[in-house]
Amino acid sequence: MTVPMRILYGGSLLALGAGLLLVAASLFATGRVTGFDAAILVWVRERTGDHGPLIVASHGATMMGNNLTLWIVTAIGLAYLASRQRWRLCAYLASTAAGGAIIVSVLKALVDRPRPMIVAHLVDVRTASFPSGHAMDSAFVYGSLAIVMAAQARRGRRATVATSVAMLLIFAIGASRIILGVHWPTDVAAGWAIGLGWTAIVTQIFVWTNNLNSAPSSWPSLR
């Protein structure tokens, strides 16, 4: 397994473990939100306030996880891959993005958790709270783009850098939603867990089908 794949699977396992524990605590406790959720939101807001450098940075991070930004980034990635006739990677990126978008919409409708109201919202929100769309969408979009970049990279160091930057960006976007007061921590944890998990599943499916087609087993053969 290549370094980018190890990073992806490591991040996926960590996100899944933390996410499942926090979500289980939230959903099986009295009510739909734990004291742990509320305590983190209040603790964070007491230290950041409603203004300041961290709030400004969080606004920037959350913009990187907006639907418009993510679809533009995905479209640019698809256009680039199509121009180089990397049709398999096009299918991989499109499958991950489209499938993930459907999953997050269905989960929001099914769970229908209200947004937290114990701290002021520092950005406008209109949809249900669980899971965090920003955390989940950024996980499968930036995660799959990192894998695409890893498949295109000729040097292992570039692939590692691309995957590491994607993981940091995913973390920053999810954290920004807590700092801005619009998501419970379990919303974000679930978003990370499901988003990275979905990316890992689609990646493995494409690797398996690649092997079944008798293609070379190395990761770049995905293209």
PDB file of N, CA and C in Angstrom, residues 2 4-5 8-9 81 84-96 140 143-153 163 198-223:
ATOM      1  N   THR A   2       0.578   2.224  -0.853  1.00  0.00           N
ATOM      2  CA  THR A   2       1.394   3.412  -0.964  1.00  0.00           C
ATOM      3  C   THR A   2       1.186   4.328   0.239  1.00  0.00           C
ATOM      4  N   PRO A   4       0.247   7.577   0.359  1.00  0.00           N
ATOM      5  CA  PRO A   4      -1.041   8.281   0.368  1.00  0.00           C
ATOM      6  C   PRO A   4      -2.197   7.391   0.801  1.00  0.00           C
ATOM      7  N   MET A   5      -2.172   6.128   0.371  1.00  0.00           N
ATOM      8  CA  MET A   5      -3.240   5.226   0.770  1.00  0.00           C
ATOM      9  C   MET A   5      -3.188   4.950   2.266  1.00  0.00           C
ATOM     10  N   LEU A   8      -4.649   7.952   3.964  1.00  0.00           N
ATOM     11  CA  LEU A   8      -6.107   7.975   3.810  1.00  0.00           C
ATOM     12  C   LEU A   8      -6.771   6.974   4.738  1.00  0.00           C
ATOM     13  N   TYR A   9      -6.281   5.746   4.751  1.00  0.00           N
ATOM     14  CA  TYR A   9      -6.891   4.726   5.593  1.00  0.00           C
ATOM     15  C   TYR A   9      -6.681   5.026   7.071  1.00  0.00           C
ATOM     16  N   LEU A  81      -8.839  16.226 -15.683  1.00  0.00           N
ATOM     17  CA  LEU A  81      -8.667  14.799 -15.971  1.00  0.00           C
ATOM     18  C   LEU A  81      -9.194  14.448 -17.359  1.00  0.00           C
ATOM     19  N   ARG A  84      -6.818  15.298 -20.084  1.00  0.00           N
ATOM     20  CA  ARG A  84      -5.706  14.354 -20.178  1.00  0.00           C
ATOM     21  C   ARG A  84      -6.186  12.925 -20.459  1.00  0.00           C
ATOM     22  N   GLN A  85      -7.499  12.808 -20.699  1.00  0.00           N
ATOM     23  CA  GLN A  85      -8.126  11.518 -21.027  1.00  0.00           C
ATOM     24  C   GLN A  85      -7.903  10.475 -19.928  1.00  0.00           C
ATOM     25  N   ARG A  86      -7.981  10.926 -18.696  1.00  0.00           N
ATOM     26  CA  ARG A  86      -7.892  10.020 -17.548  1.00  0.00           C
ATOM     27  C   ARG A  86      -9.316   9.633 -17.151  1.00  0.00           C
ATOM     28  N   TRP A  87      -9.963   8.845 -17.975  1.00  0.00           N
ATOM     29  CA  TRP A  87     -11.389   8.569 -17.812  1.00  0.00           C
ATOM     30  C   TRP A  87     -11.683   7.763 -16.556  1.00  0.00           C
ATOM     31  N   ARG A  88     -10.787   6.891 -16.181  1.00  0.00           N
ATOM     32  CA  ARG A  88     -11.021   6.091 -14.969  1.00  0.00           C
ATOM     33  C   ARG A  88     -10.987   6.977 -13.722  1.00  0.00           C
ATOM     34  N   LEU A  89     -10.043   7.904 -13.696  1.00  0.00           N
ATOM     35  CA  LEU A  89      -9.982   8.829 -12.576  1.00  0.00           C
ATOM     36  C   LEU A  89     -11.172   9.795 -12.596  1.00  0.00           C
ATOM     37  N   CYS A  90     -11.642  10.157 -13.785  1.00  0.00           N
ATOM     38  CA  CYS A  90     -12.861  10.972 -13.902  1.00  0.00           C
ATOM     39  C   CYS A  90     -14.045  10.241 -13.252  1.00  0.00           C
ATOM     40  N   ALA A  91     -14.185   8.978 -13.577  1.00  0.00           N
ATOM     41  CA  ALA A  91     -15.287   8.183 -13.025  1.00  0.00           C
ATOM     42  C   ALA A  91     -15.151   8.062 -11.513  1.00  0.00           C
ATOM     43  N   TYR A  92     -13.931   7.881 -11.037  1.00  0.00           N
ATOM     44  CA  TYR A  92     -13.677   7.765  -9.597  1.00  0.00           C
ATOM     45  C   TYR A  92     -14.086   9.046  -8.876  1.00  0.00           C
ATOM     46  N   LEU A  93     -13.624  10.195  -9.389  1.00  0.00           N
ATOM     47  CA  LEU A  93     -13.924  11.473  -8.749  1.00  0.00           C
ATOM     48  C   LEU A  93     -15.418  11.785  -8.799  1.00  0.00           C
ATOM     49  N   ALA A  94     -16.044  11.543  -9.944  1.00  0.00           N
ATOM     50  CA  ALA A  94     -17.476  11.807 -10.093  1.00  0.00           C
ATOM     51  C   ALA A  94     -18.302  10.897  -9.184  1.00  0.00           C
ATOM     52  N   SER A  95     -17.924   9.632  -9.087  1.00  0.00           N
ATOM     53  CA  SER A  95     -18.654   8.678  -8.251  1.00  0.00           C
ATOM     54  C   SER A  95     -18.568   9.061  -6.781  1.00  0.00           C
ATOM     55  N   THR A  96     -17.393   9.443  -6.341  1.00  0.00           N
ATOM     56  CA  THR A  96     -17.209   9.816  -4.940  1.00  0.00           C
ATOM     57  C   THR A  96     -18.020  11.064  -4.602  1.00  0.00           C
ATOM     58  N   PHE A 140     -14.990  13.929   1.455  1.00  0.00           N
ATOM     59  CA  PHE A 140     -14.958  13.099   0.249  1.00  0.00           C
ATOM     60  C   PHE A 140     -14.474  13.856  -0.989  1.00  0.00           C
ATOM     61  N   GLY A 143     -10.603  14.624  -0.103  1.00  0.00           N
ATOM     62  CA  GLY A 143      -9.958  13.321   0.031  1.00  0.00           C
ATOM     63  C   GLY A 143      -9.776  12.627  -1.302  1.00  0.00           C
ATOM     64  N   SER A 144     -10.827  12.631  -2.131  1.00  0.00           N
ATOM     65  CA  SER A 144     -10.718  11.980  -3.439  1.00  0.00           C
ATOM     66  C   SER A 144      -9.792  12.750  -4.375  1.00  0.00           C
ATOM     67  N   LEU A 145      -9.793  14.087  -4.275  1.00  0.00           N
ATOM     68  CA  LEU A 145      -8.873  14.874  -5.098  1.00  0.00           C
ATOM     69  C   LEU A 145      -7.419  14.582  -4.719  1.00  0.00           C
ATOM     70  N   ALA A 146      -7.176  14.386  -3.420  1.00  0.00           N
ATOM     71  CA  ALA A 146      -5.822  14.043  -2.985  1.00  0.00           C
ATOM     72  C   ALA A 146      -5.393  12.704  -3.569  1.00  0.00           C
ATOM     73  N   ILE A 147      -6.316  11.745  -3.615  1.00  0.00           N
ATOM     74  CA  ILE A 147      -6.002  10.444  -4.198  1.00  0.00           C
ATOM     75  C   ILE A 147      -5.741  10.577  -5.694  1.00  0.00           C
ATOM     76  N   VAL A 148      -6.525  11.417  -6.368  1.00  0.00           N
ATOM     77  CA  VAL A 148      -6.305  11.659  -7.799  1.00  0.00           C
ATOM     78  C   VAL A 148      -4.920  12.274  -8.023  1.00  0.00           C
ATOM     79  N   MET A 149      -4.570  13.252  -7.199  1.00  0.00           N
ATOM     80  CA  MET A 149      -3.257  13.877  -7.326  1.00  0.00           C
ATOM     81  C   MET A 149      -2.147  12.879  -7.040  1.00  0.00           C
ATOM     82  N   ALA A 150      -2.385  12.003  -6.067  1.00  0.00           N
ATOM     83  CA  ALA A 150      -1.397  10.975  -5.753  1.00  0.00           C
ATOM     84  C   ALA A 150      -1.207  10.027  -6.926  1.00  0.00           C
ATOM     85  N   ALA A 151      -2.315   9.713  -7.612  1.00  0.00           N
ATOM     86  CA  ALA A 151      -2.236   8.808  -8.761  1.00  0.00           C
ATOM     87  C   ALA A 151      -1.495   9.452  -9.918  1.00  0.00           C
ATOM     88  N   GLN A 152      -1.551  10.797 -10.007  1.00  0.00           N
ATOM     89  CA  GLN A 152      -0.896  11.507 -11.104  1.00  0.00           C
ATOM     90  C   GLN A 152       0.555  11.863 -10.806  1.00  0.00           C
ATOM     91  N   ALA A 153       0.901  11.885  -9.513  1.00  0.00           N
ATOM     92  CA  ALA A 153       2.239  12.324  -9.125  1.00  0.00           C
ATOM     93  C   ALA A 153       3.298  11.315  -9.530  1.00  0.00           C
ATOM     94  N   THR A 163      -1.865  14.548   0.032  1.00  0.00           N
ATOM     95  CA  THR A 163      -2.779  13.881   0.953  1.00  0.00           C
ATOM     96  C   THR A 163      -2.759  14.541   2.335  1.00  0.00           C
ATOM     97  N   TRP A 198     -16.596   6.904   3.207  1.00  0.00           N
ATOM     98  CA  TRP A 198     -17.124   6.778   1.847  1.00  0.00           C
ATOM     99  C   TRP A 198     -15.997   6.859   0.815  1.00  0.00           C
ATOM    100  N   THR A 199     -15.066   7.783   1.022  1.00  0.00           N
ATOM    101  CA  THR A 199     -13.929   7.908   0.107  1.00  0.00           C
ATOM    102  C   THR A 199     -13.104   6.631   0.086  1.00  0.00           C
ATOM    103  N   ALA A 200     -12.862   6.064   1.263  1.00  0.00           N
ATOM    104  CA  ALA A 200     -12.085   4.823   1.343  1.00  0.00           C
ATOM    105  C   ALA A 200     -12.809   3.676   0.640  1.00  0.00           C
ATOM    106  N   ILE A 201     -14.139   3.614   0.786  1.00  0.00           N
ATOM    107  CA  ILE A 201     -14.917   2.539   0.153  1.00  0.00           C
ATOM    108  C   ILE A 201     -14.847   2.639  -1.365  1.00  0.00           C
ATOM    109  N   VAL A 202     -15.098   3.844  -1.897  1.00  0.00           N
ATOM    110  CA  VAL A 202     -15.058   4.019  -3.356  1.00  0.00           C
ATOM    111  C   VAL A 202     -13.656   3.744  -3.891  1.00  0.00           C
ATOM    112  N   THR A 203     -12.650   4.210  -3.163  1.00  0.00           N
ATOM    113  CA  THR A 203     -11.263   3.967  -3.582  1.00  0.00           C
ATOM    114  C   THR A 203     -10.982   2.478  -3.668  1.00  0.00           C
ATOM    115  N   GLN A 204     -11.399   1.738  -2.639  1.00  0.00           N
ATOM    116  CA  GLN A 204     -11.136   0.298  -2.628  1.00  0.00           C
ATOM    117  C   GLN A 204     -11.889  -0.417  -3.740  1.00  0.00           C
ATOM    118  N   ILE A 205     -13.110   0.026  -4.028  1.00  0.00           N
ATOM    119  CA  ILE A 205     -13.875  -0.580  -5.121  1.00  0.00           C
ATOM    120  C   ILE A 205     -13.144  -0.400  -6.447  1.00  0.00           C
ATOM    121  N   PHE A 206     -12.623   0.799  -6.686  1.00  0.00           N
ATOM    122  CA  PHE A 206     -11.910   1.042  -7.938  1.00  0.00           C
ATOM    123  C   PHE A 206     -10.608   0.254  -8.008  1.00  0.00           C
ATOM    124  N   VAL A 207      -9.948   0.088  -6.862  1.00  0.00           N
ATOM    125  CA  VAL A 207      -8.730  -0.724  -6.846  1.00  0.00           C
ATOM    126  C   VAL A 207      -9.069  -2.183  -7.134  1.00  0.00           C
ATOM    127  N   TRP A 208     -10.128  -2.692  -6.517  1.00  0.00           N
ATOM    128  CA  TRP A 208     -10.535  -4.090  -6.751  1.00  0.00           C
ATOM    129  C   TRP A 208     -10.898  -4.320  -8.210  1.00  0.00           C
ATOM    130  N   THR A 209     -11.701  -3.431  -8.788  1.00  0.00           N
ATOM    131  CA  THR A 209     -12.098  -3.612 -10.189  1.00  0.00           C
ATOM    132  C   THR A 209     -10.898  -3.497 -11.105  1.00  0.00           C
ATOM    133  N   ASN A 210      -9.940  -2.695 -10.694  1.00  0.00           N
ATOM    134  CA  ASN A 210      -8.713  -2.581 -11.473  1.00  0.00           C
ATOM    135  C   ASN A 210      -7.974  -3.912 -11.503  1.00  0.00           C
ATOM    136  N   ASN A 211      -7.896  -4.540 -10.333  1.00  0.00           N
ATOM    137  CA  ASN A 211      -7.213  -5.830 -10.245  1.00  0.00           C
ATOM    138  C   ASN A 211      -7.983  -6.911 -10.999  1.00  0.00           C
ATOM    139  N   LEU A 212      -9.325  -6.879 -10.925  1.00  0.00           N
ATOM    140  CA  LEU A 212     -10.125  -7.873 -11.633  1.00  0.00           C
ATOM    141  C   LEU A 212      -9.962  -7.768 -13.136  1.00  0.00           C
ATOM    142  N   ASN A 213      -9.625  -6.544 -13.606  1.00  0.00           N
ATOM    143  CA  ASN A 213      -9.411  -6.349 -15.029  1.00  0.00           C
ATOM    144  C   ASN A 213      -7.977  -6.669 -15.450  1.00  0.00           C
ATOM    145  N   SER A 214      -7.240  -7.288 -14.531  1.00  0.00           N
ATOM    146  CA  SER A 214      -5.855  -7.713 -14.785  1.00  0.00           C
ATOM    147  C   SER A 214      -4.920  -6.552 -15.064  1.00  0.00           C
ATOM    148  N   ALA A 215      -5.234  -5.388 -14.498  1.00  0.00           N
ATOM    149  CA  ALA A 215      -4.328  -4.251 -14.629  1.00  0.00           C
ATOM    150  C   ALA A 215      -3.233  -4.375 -13.589  1.00  0.00           C
ATOM    151  N   PRO A 216      -2.122  -3.661 -13.734  1.00  0.00           N
ATOM    152  CA  PRO A 216      -1.058  -3.711 -12.730  1.00  0.00           C
ATOM    153  C   PRO A 216      -1.602  -3.316 -11.361  1.00  0.00           C
ATOM    154  N   SER A 217      -1.057  -3.874 -10.329  1.00  0.00           N
ATOM    155  CA  SER A 217      -1.600  -3.681  -8.996  1.00  0.00           C
ATOM    156  C   SER A 217      -1.149  -2.373  -8.339  1.00  0.00           C
ATOM    157  N   SER A 218      -0.206  -1.649  -8.931  1.00  0.00           N
ATOM    158  CA  SER A 218       0.261  -0.401  -8.329  1.00  0.00           C
ATOM    159  C   SER A 218      -0.837   0.648  -8.357  1.00  0.00           C
ATOM    160  N   TRP A 219      -0.809   1.571  -7.368  1.00  0.00           N
ATOM    161  CA  TRP A 219      -1.888   2.552  -7.249  1.00  0.00           C
ATOM    162  C   TRP A 219      -2.064   3.427  -8.481  1.00  0.00           C
ATOM    163  N   PRO A 220      -0.985   3.933  -9.146  1.00  0.00           N
ATOM    164  CA  PRO A 220      -1.208   4.778 -10.302  1.00  0.00           C
ATOM    165  C   PRO A 220      -1.981   4.119 -11.421  1.00  0.00           C
ATOM    166  N   SER A 221      -2.128   2.785 -11.401  1.00  0.00           N
ATOM    167  CA  SER A 221      -2.869   2.103 -12.462  1.00  0.00           C
ATOM    168  C   SER A 221      -4.356   2.439 -12.418  1.00  0.00           C
ATOM    169  N   LEU A 222      -4.800   3.122 -11.327  1.00  0.00           N
ATOM    170  CA  LEU A 222      -6.183   3.543 -11.247  1.00  0.00           C
ATOM    171  C   LEU A 222      -6.549   4.456 -12.409  1.00  0.00           C
ATOM    172  N   ARG A 223      -5.590   5.192 -12.924  1.00  0.00           N
ATOM    173  CA  ARG A 223      -5.895   6.110 -14.008  1.00  0.00           C
ATOM    174  C   ARG A 223      -6.126   5.384 -15.307  1.00  0.00           C
TER     175      ARG A 223
END
